[in-house]
CSV table of N, CA and C in Angstrom, one decimal:
chain,number,residue,atom,x,y,z
A,16,MET,N,0.8,-1.2,0.0
A,16,MET,CA,0.0,0.0,0.0
A,16,MET,C,0.9,1.3,0.0
A,17,PRO,N,0.5,2.3,-0.8
A,17,PRO,CA,1.4,3.5,-0.9
A,17,PRO,C,1.3,4.2,0.4
A,18,LYS,N,2.4,4.9,0.7
A,18,LYS,CA,2.5,5.7,2.0
A,18,LYS,C,1.7,7.0,1.7
A,19,LEU,N,0.8,7.3,2.7
A,19,LEU,CA,0.1,8.6,2.6
A,19,LEU,C,1.0,9.7,3.1
A,20,VAL,N,1.0,10.8,2.3
A,20,VAL,CA,1.9,11.9,2.6
A,20,VAL,C,1.0,13.2,2.6
A,21,ASP,N,1.2,14.0,3.6
A,21,ASP,CA,0.6,15.3,3.6
A,21,ASP,C,1.4,16.2,2.7
A,22,PRO,N,0.8,16.7,1.6
A,22,PRO,CA,1.6,17.5,0.6
A,22,PRO,C,2.0,18.8,1.2
A,23,VAL,N,1.3,19.4,2.0
A,23,VAL,CA,1.7,20.7,2.6
A,23,VAL,C,2.9,20.5,3.5
A,24,GLN,N,2.9,19.5,4.3
A,24,GLN,CA,4.0,19.2,5.2
A,24,GLN,C,5.2,18.8,4.4
A,25,TYR,N,5.0,18.0,3.4
A,25,TYR,CA,6.1,17.5,2.6
A,25,TYR,C,6.8,18.7,1.9
A,26,ARG,N,6.0,19.6,1.4
A,26,ARG,CA,6.5,20.8,0.7
A,26,ARG,C,7.4,21.6,1.7
A,27,LYS,N,6.9,21.8,2.9
A,27,LYS,CA,7.7,22.5,4.0
A,27,LYS,C,9.0,21.8,4.2
A,28,GLU,N,9.0,20.5,4.3
A,28,GLU,CA,10.2,19.7,4.5
A,28,GLU,C,11.2,20.0,3.4
A,29,LEU,N,10.7,20.0,2.1
A,29,LEU,CA,11.5,20.2,1.0
A,29,LEU,C,12.1,21.6,1.0
A,30,LEU,N,11.3,22.6,1.4
A,30,LEU,CA,11.8,24.0,1.5
A,30,LEU,C,13.0,24.1,2.5
A,31,TRP,N,12.9,23.4,3.7
A,31,TRP,CA,13.9,23.6,4.7
A,31,TRP,C,15.2,22.8,4.2
A,32,LYS,N,15.0,21.8,3.4
A,32,LYS,CA,16.2,21.1,2.9
A,32,LYS,C,16.9,22.0,1.9
A,33,ALA,N,16.1,22.7,1.1
A,33,ALA,CA,16.6,23.7,0.1
A,33,ALA,C,17.3,24.8,0.9
A,34,PHE,N,16.8,25.2,2.0
A,34,PHE,CA,17.4,26.3,2.8
A,34,PHE,C,18.8,26.0,3.2
A,35,ASP,N,19.1,24.7,3.5
A,35,ASP,CA,20.4,24.3,3.9
A,35,ASP,C,21.4,24.6,2.8
A,36,VAL,N,21.0,24.3,1.5
A,36,VAL,CA,21.9,24.6,0.4
A,36,VAL,C,22.0,26.1,0.2
A,37,LEU,N,20.9,26.8,0.3
A,37,LEU,CA,21.0,28.2,0.1
A,37,LEU,C,21.8,29.0,1.1
A,38,ALA,N,21.9,28.4,2.3
A,38,ALA,CA,22.7,29.0,3.4
A,38,ALA,C,24.2,28.9,3.1
A,39,GLU,N,24.5,28.0,2.2
A,39,GLU,CA,26.0,27.8,1.9
A,39,GLU,C,26.3,28.4,0.5
A,40,THR,N,25.4,28.5,-0.4
A,40,THR,CA,25.6,28.9,-1.8
A,40,THR,C,24.7,30.1,-2.1
A,41,SER,N,25.2,31.1,-2.9
A,41,SER,CA,24.4,32.2,-3.3
A,41,SER,C,23.2,31.7,-4.1
A,42,CYS,N,22.1,32.4,-4.0
A,42,CYS,CA,20.9,32.0,-4.8
A,42,CYS,C,21.2,32.0,-6.3
A,43,ALA,N,22.0,33.0,-6.7
A,43,ALA,CA,22.3,33.1,-8.2
A,43,ALA,C,23.2,31.9,-8.7
A,44,LYS,N,24.0,31.3,-7.8
A,44,LYS,CA,24.9,30.3,-8.2
A,44,LYS,C,24.3,28.9,-8.0
A,45,VAL,N,23.3,28.7,-7.2
A,45,VAL,CA,22.8,27.4,-6.9
A,45,VAL,C,22.0,26.9,-8.1
A,46,THR,N,22.2,25.6,-8.5
A,46,THR,CA,21.5,25.1,-9.6
A,46,THR,C,20.2,24.3,-9.2
A,47,THR,N,19.3,24.1,-10.1
A,47,THR,CA,18.1,23.3,-9.7
A,47,THR,C,18.6,21.9,-9.4
A,48,TRP,N,19.6,21.4,-10.0
A,48,TRP,CA,20.1,20.0,-9.8
A,48,TRP,C,20.6,19.9,-8.3
A,49,GLN,N,21.4,21.0,-7.9
A,49,GLN,CA,21.9,21.0,-6.5
A,49,GLN,C,20.7,21.0,-5.5
A,50,LEU,N,19.7,21.8,-5.8
A,50,LEU,CA,18.5,21.9,-4.9
A,50,LEU,C,17.8,20.6,-4.8
A,51,ALA,N,17.5,20.0,-6.0
A,51,ALA,CA,16.8,18.7,-6.0
A,51,ALA,C,17.6,17.6,-5.3
A,52,LYS,N,18.9,17.6,-5.5
A,52,LYS,CA,19.8,16.6,-4.8
A,52,LYS,C,19.7,16.8,-3.3
A,53,ALA,N,19.8,18.0,-2.8
A,53,ALA,CA,19.7,18.3,-1.4
A,53,ALA,C,18.3,17.9,-0.8
A,54,MET,N,17.3,18.0,-1.6
A,54,MET,CA,15.9,17.7,-1.2
A,54,MET,C,15.7,16.2,-1.3
A,55,GLY,N,16.6,15.5,-2.0
A,55,GLY,CA,16.4,14.0,-2.1
A,55,GLY,C,15.4,13.6,-3.2
A,56,ILE,N,15.1,14.5,-4.2
A,56,ILE,CA,14.2,14.2,-5.2
A,56,ILE,C,14.8,14.5,-6.6
A,57,SER,N,14.1,14.2,-7.6
A,57,SER,CA,14.6,14.5,-9.0
A,57,SER,C,14.2,15.9,-9.3
A,58,THR,N,14.9,16.5,-10.3
A,58,THR,CA,14.5,17.8,-10.7
A,58,THR,C,13.1,17.9,-11.2
A,59,GLY,N,12.6,16.9,-11.9
A,59,GLY,CA,11.2,16.8,-12.3
A,59,GLY,C,10.3,16.9,-11.1
A,60,ALA,N,10.6,16.2,-10.1
A,60,ALA,CA,9.7,16.2,-8.9
A,60,ALA,C,9.8,17.6,-8.2
A,61,MET,N,11.0,18.2,-8.3
A,61,MET,CA,11.1,19.6,-7.7
A,61,MET,C,10.2,20.5,-8.5
A,62,TYR,N,10.2,20.4,-9.8
A,62,TYR,CA,9.3,21.3,-10.6
A,62,TYR,C,7.8,21.0,-10.4
A,63,HIS,N,7.5,19.8,-9.9
A,63,HIS,CA,6.1,19.5,-9.6
A,63,HIS,C,5.7,20.3,-8.4
A,64,TYR,N,6.6,20.4,-7.4
A,64,TYR,CA,6.2,21.2,-6.2
A,64,TYR,C,6.5,22.7,-6.3
A,65,PHE,N,7.5,23.0,-7.1
A,65,PHE,CA,7.9,24.4,-7.2
A,65,PHE,C,8.1,24.7,-8.7
A,66,PRO,N,7.2,25.5,-9.3
A,66,PRO,CA,7.3,25.7,-10.8
A,66,PRO,C,8.6,26.3,-11.3
A,67,SER,N,9.3,27.0,-10.4
A,67,SER,CA,10.6,27.6,-10.9
A,67,SER,C,11.5,27.7,-9.6
A,68,LYS,N,12.7,28.0,-9.9
A,68,LYS,CA,13.6,28.2,-8.8
A,68,LYS,C,13.2,29.5,-8.0
A,69,GLN,N,12.8,30.5,-8.8
A,69,GLN,CA,12.3,31.7,-8.2
A,69,GLN,C,11.1,31.5,-7.3
A,70,ALA,N,10.2,30.6,-7.7
A,70,ALA,CA,9.0,30.3,-6.9
A,70,ALA,C,9.4,29.6,-5.6
A,71,LEU,N,10.4,28.7,-5.7
A,71,LEU,CA,10.9,28.1,-4.5
A,71,LEU,C,11.5,29.1,-3.5
A,72,PHE,N,12.3,30.0,-4.0
A,72,PHE,CA,12.9,31.1,-3.2
A,72,PHE,C,11.8,31.9,-2.5
A,73,GLU,N,10.7,32.3,-3.3
A,73,GLU,CA,9.6,33.1,-2.7
A,73,GLU,C,8.9,32.3,-1.7
A,74,GLN,N,8.6,31.0,-1.9
A,74,GLN,CA,7.9,30.2,-0.9
A,74,GLN,C,8.8,30.0,0.4
A,75,LEU,N,10.1,29.9,0.2
A,75,LEU,CA,10.9,29.8,1.3
A,75,LEU,C,10.9,31.0,2.2
A,76,VAL,N,11.0,32.2,1.6
A,76,VAL,CA,11.0,33.5,2.3
A,76,VAL,C,9.6,33.6,3.0
A,77,GLU,N,8.5,33.2,2.3
A,77,GLU,CA,7.2,33.3,3.0
A,77,GLU,C,7.1,32.3,4.2
A,78,GLU,N,7.7,31.2,4.0
A,78,GLU,CA,7.7,30.2,5.1
A,78,GLU,C,8.5,30.7,6.3
A,79,MET,N,9.6,31.3,6.0
A,79,MET,CA,10.5,31.9,7.1
A,79,MET,C,9.8,33.0,7.8
A,80,GLY,N,8.9,33.7,7.1
A,80,GLY,CA,8.2,34.8,7.8
A,80,GLY,C,7.0,34.4,8.7
A,81,GLN,N,6.7,33.1,8.6
A,81,GLN,CA,5.6,32.6,9.4
A,81,GLN,C,6.0,32.2,10.8
C-alpha cells in the first residue's frame, strides 16, 4: 500500500532542505540540480512542487516569515 503523505507538510520539509543549500551557496549560483539533490528528489519532482527556482525562493521566504 502506498504511503500517505501530507503534501503541505512535505513541501515544507523540501523547503527547509533547500534552505540548507541556500545558506551555503548564493541564490544566483545554486542550480536546480543541487537543490533537487539536497531535497532528495529528482529535478522533475522539484518542478512538480515548485514551478521555478524563483517560486521556490519566494515560498521559502514566505515560510520563514511565518
